[in-house]
């Protein structure tokens, strides 16, 4: 697809020149995942906040171009491939573990945290996070949620969806939402958290997670 020069300039302004590229050689690095397919994006951006992502998706909605969220690109389903061009939204620079709450057995993290780094961080606190995809050493938590990853331990403990308590996500129109029930058991209304997990970025961009 063709993105106007004005829209590309607006993208560059949102994230800054060091977090934007449209150079073919650099975009090629984000044209593939763990499959054998390649699709070249029109541009690649590296946002660092939810508000930047909100502005990007709002711009995309108004200018009618595709945005494809991406973590480390280790997926086997093509979920991070820019099949019809557009802008690849690389989330690896949003890589902070914001909180580990040992009393309540929860952690809050950004989508770019490497899975194995998260394992080590919670284990150092005496906690245990079961999902262990084979790509743990380089996959991201955001990618795990987008794909609802499992791993060998899933046989006993379940998959990623079973360990997500809440999310912050940006919808295609740029709206930032938070999903989480504040009760021990939530059975009323739609479970937006479980709906977003496994949606491969088609419903929104996950920008923060409570596990």
Short mmCIF file of C-alpha atoms in Angstrom, two decimals:
data_model
loop_
_atom_site.label_atom_id
_atom_site.label_comp_id
_atom_site.label_asym_id
_atom_site.label_seq_id
_atom_site.Cartn_x
_atom_site.Cartn_y
_atom_site.Cartn_z
CA UNK A 1 0.00 0.00 0.00
CA UNK A 2 1.03 3.63 -0.37
CA UNK A 3 1.31 5.88 2.67
CA UNK A 4 1.43 9.60 2.00
CA UNK A 5 4.57 11.54 2.73
CA UNK A 6 2.58 13.72 5.09
CA UNK A 7 1.50 10.69 7.15
CA UNK A 8 5.06 9.35 7.26
CA UNK A 9 6.32 12.73 8.46
CA UNK A 10 3.65 12.72 11.17
CA UNK A 11 4.76 9.24 12.28
CA UNK A 12 8.36 10.40 12.50
CA UNK A 13 7.30 13.38 14.59
CA UNK A 14 5.35 11.18 17.02
CA UNK A 15 8.20 8.78 17.86
CA UNK A 16 11.22 10.92 17.00
CA UNK A 17 13.81 10.42 14.22
CA UNK A 18 15.74 7.73 16.12
CA UNK A 19 12.61 5.58 16.46
CA UNK A 20 11.51 5.72 12.83
CA UNK A 21 12.82 4.34 9.56
CA UNK A 22 11.62 3.90 6.01
CA UNK A 23 14.99 2.80 4.61
CA UNK A 24 14.51 -0.41 2.62
CA UNK A 25 17.59 -2.09 4.12
CA UNK A 26 16.34 -1.45 7.67
CA UNK A 27 12.70 -2.24 6.93
CA UNK A 28 13.80 -5.58 5.47
CA UNK A 29 14.85 -6.69 8.97
CA UNK A 30 11.17 -6.51 9.98
CA UNK A 31 9.74 -8.13 6.85
CA UNK A 32 9.77 -11.71 8.19
CA UNK A 33 9.16 -13.85 11.28
CA UNK A 34 10.00 -17.50 12.01
CA UNK A 35 8.12 -18.60 8.88
CA UNK A 36 9.63 -18.53 5.39
CA UNK A 37 7.51 -15.58 4.23
CA UNK A 38 8.71 -12.03 3.58
CA UNK A 39 6.63 -8.86 3.16
CA UNK A 40 8.32 -5.45 3.12
CA UNK A 41 6.68 -2.72 5.24
CA UNK A 42 6.49 0.91 4.16
CA UNK A 43 8.00 2.05 7.46
CA UNK A 44 9.00 0.79 10.91
CA UNK A 45 8.45 2.66 14.18
CA UNK A 46 9.68 1.94 17.71
CA UNK A 47 7.26 3.55 20.18
CA UNK A 48 8.18 3.82 23.85
CA UNK A 49 4.86 4.77 25.45
CA UNK A 50 1.17 3.92 25.23
CA UNK A 51 0.43 7.52 24.29
CA UNK A 52 2.75 7.34 21.29
CA UNK A 53 0.97 4.18 20.16
CA UNK A 54 -2.37 5.91 20.66
CA UNK A 55 -1.28 8.75 18.38
CA UNK A 56 0.06 6.29 15.79
CA UNK A 57 -3.16 4.27 15.63
CA UNK A 58 -5.27 7.40 15.53
CA UNK A 59 -3.17 8.65 12.61
CA UNK A 60 -3.49 5.28 10.85
CA UNK A 61 -7.25 5.28 11.31
CA UNK A 62 -7.59 8.76 9.81
CA UNK A 63 -5.19 8.05 6.92
CA UNK A 64 -6.31 4.48 6.24
CA UNK A 65 -3.03 2.58 6.47
CA UNK A 66 -2.18 -0.72 8.16
CA UNK A 67 -0.31 -1.02 11.46
CA UNK A 68 1.20 -4.38 12.38
CA UNK A 69 2.36 -4.89 16.01
CA UNK A 70 5.57 -6.88 16.43
CA UNK A 71 7.72 -8.17 19.26
CA UNK A 72 10.86 -10.17 18.48
CA UNK A 73 9.35 -11.73 15.37
CA UNK A 74 9.70 -15.29 16.67
CA UNK A 75 6.13 -16.33 15.86
CA UNK A 76 5.25 -19.20 13.54
CA UNK A 77 1.81 -17.94 12.48
CA UNK A 78 2.60 -14.83 10.44
CA UNK A 79 0.87 -12.58 12.94
CA UNK A 80 3.60 -9.92 12.76
CA UNK A 81 4.00 -9.90 8.97
CA UNK A 82 3.06 -6.77 6.97
CA UNK A 83 1.29 -8.81 4.30
CA UNK A 84 -0.21 -5.72 2.63
CA UNK A 85 2.53 -3.29 3.57
CA UNK A 86 1.89 -0.56 6.10
CA UNK A 87 3.77 0.29 9.27
CA UNK A 88 5.38 -2.28 11.55
CA UNK A 89 5.04 -1.24 15.19
CA UNK A 90 8.03 -2.75 17.02
CA UNK A 91 7.42 -2.96 20.77
CA UNK A 92 10.84 -4.15 21.95
CA UNK A 93 11.79 -0.75 23.39
CA UNK A 94 8.87 -0.92 25.83
CA UNK A 95 10.76 -3.43 27.93
CA UNK A 96 10.32 -2.56 31.60
CA UNK A 97 9.11 -4.77 34.42
CA UNK A 98 7.11 -2.15 36.30
CA UNK A 99 6.21 -4.08 39.44
CA UNK A 100 6.60 -7.44 41.14
CA UNK A 101 4.15 -7.70 44.04
CA UNK A 102 5.13 -10.71 46.13
CA UNK A 103 2.27 -10.25 48.60
CA UNK A 104 -0.42 -10.44 45.93
CA UNK A 105 1.53 -12.75 43.59
CA UNK A 106 1.28 -10.45 40.57
CA UNK A 107 3.64 -8.61 38.26
CA UNK A 108 3.13 -5.71 35.87
CA UNK A 109 5.23 -5.51 32.72
CA UNK A 110 5.50 -3.89 29.31
CA UNK A 111 5.18 -5.95 26.11
CA UNK A 112 8.84 -5.82 25.09
CA UNK A 113 10.16 -7.72 28.12
CA UNK A 114 12.00 -10.89 27.05
CA UNK A 115 10.22 -13.96 28.41
CA UNK A 116 13.29 -15.55 30.01
CA UNK A 117 14.23 -12.23 31.65
CA UNK A 118 10.77 -12.13 33.21
CA UNK A 119 11.16 -15.73 34.42
CA UNK A 120 14.43 -14.85 36.15
CA UNK A 121 13.07 -11.65 37.66
CA UNK A 122 10.10 -13.34 39.33
CA UNK A 123 12.12 -16.40 40.34
CA UNK A 124 14.58 -14.10 42.13
CA UNK A 125 11.58 -13.05 44.25
CA UNK A 126 10.61 -16.65 44.96
CA UNK A 127 7.75 -16.67 42.44
CA UNK A 128 7.00 -18.82 39.38
CA UNK A 129 5.56 -17.91 35.96
CA UNK A 130 4.63 -21.15 34.15
CA UNK A 131 4.32 -20.30 30.40
CA UNK A 132 7.59 -21.34 28.76
CA UNK A 133 7.51 -21.19 24.95
CA UNK A 134 10.53 -22.69 23.21
CA UNK A 135 11.48 -19.17 22.13
CA UNK A 136 11.67 -17.88 25.72
CA UNK A 137 15.24 -16.63 25.35
CA UNK A 138 14.24 -14.12 22.67
CA UNK A 139 10.44 -13.92 22.51
CA UNK A 140 8.62 -11.09 24.29
CA UNK A 141 5.77 -11.15 26.77
CA UNK A 142 3.66 -9.09 24.37
CA UNK A 143 4.22 -11.66 21.64
CA UNK A 144 3.35 -14.46 24.05
CA UNK A 145 0.06 -12.76 24.87
CA UNK A 146 -0.71 -11.96 21.24
CA UNK A 147 -0.21 -15.62 20.30
CA UNK A 148 -1.43 -17.13 23.59
CA UNK A 149 1.82 -19.07 23.79
CA UNK A 150 2.24 -22.24 25.78
CA UNK A 151 5.32 -24.43 25.99
CA UNK A 152 6.13 -27.80 27.60
CA UNK A 153 4.76 -26.74 30.99
CA UNK A 154 1.37 -25.98 29.41
CA UNK A 155 0.47 -29.65 29.78
CA UNK A 156 0.38 -29.19 33.55
CA UNK A 157 -0.14 -25.47 34.09
CA UNK A 158 -2.02 -24.15 31.05
CA UNK A 159 -1.15 -21.47 28.50
CA UNK A 160 -0.48 -17.73 28.69
CA UNK A 161 -4.17 -16.77 28.77
CA UNK A 162 -4.53 -18.57 32.11
CA UNK A 163 -2.05 -16.18 33.78
CA UNK A 164 -3.22 -12.79 32.52
CA UNK A 165 -5.17 -10.81 35.12
CA UNK A 166 -5.47 -7.54 33.24
CA UNK A 167 -4.25 -5.50 30.31
CA UNK A 168 -3.72 -2.02 29.03
CA UNK A 169 -4.31 -1.85 25.29
CA UNK A 170 -4.72 0.70 22.53
CA UNK A 171 -7.70 0.21 20.22
CA UNK A 172 -7.52 0.86 16.45
CA UNK A 173 -9.04 4.33 16.90
CA UNK A 174 -6.33 5.31 19.40
CA UNK A 175 -8.41 4.85 22.54
CA UNK A 176 -6.47 3.48 25.54
CA UNK A 177 -8.38 0.94 27.61
CA UNK A 178 -7.69 -1.08 30.74
CA UNK A 179 -9.25 -4.48 31.34
CA UNK A 180 -9.37 -6.13 34.72
CA UNK A 181 -11.96 -7.41 37.15
CA UNK A 182 -11.54 -6.30 40.76
CA UNK A 183 -13.11 -9.38 42.26
CA UNK A 184 -11.90 -12.90 42.96
CA UNK A 185 -14.32 -14.21 40.34
CA UNK A 186 -15.62 -12.25 37.36
CA UNK A 187 -18.55 -13.79 35.49
CA UNK A 188 -20.55 -10.72 34.42
CA UNK A 189 -20.23 -9.25 30.94
CA UNK A 190 -17.59 -9.83 28.30
CA UNK A 191 -14.10 -10.90 29.35
CA UNK A 192 -12.10 -8.44 27.28
CA UNK A 193 -8.80 -9.62 28.74
CA UNK A 194 -9.22 -13.16 27.45
CA UNK A 195 -10.58 -11.81 24.18
CA UNK A 196 -7.45 -9.74 23.53
CA UNK A 197 -5.04 -12.53 24.48
CA UNK A 198 -4.46 -14.60 21.35
CA UNK A 199 -5.90 -11.99 18.99
CA UNK A 200 -2.52 -11.38 17.30
CA UNK A 201 -2.89 -7.61 17.35
CA UNK A 202 -6.09 -7.61 15.30
CA UNK A 203 -8.22 -6.08 18.07
CA UNK A 204 -5.69 -3.72 19.61
CA UNK A 205 -2.08 -3.27 20.71
CA UNK A 206 -1.25 -4.61 24.18
CA UNK A 207 0.93 -2.05 25.96
CA UNK A 208 0.96 -3.32 29.53
CA UNK A 209 0.02 -6.55 31.28
CA UNK A 210 -0.73 -7.71 34.80
CA UNK A 211 0.32 -11.35 35.26
#
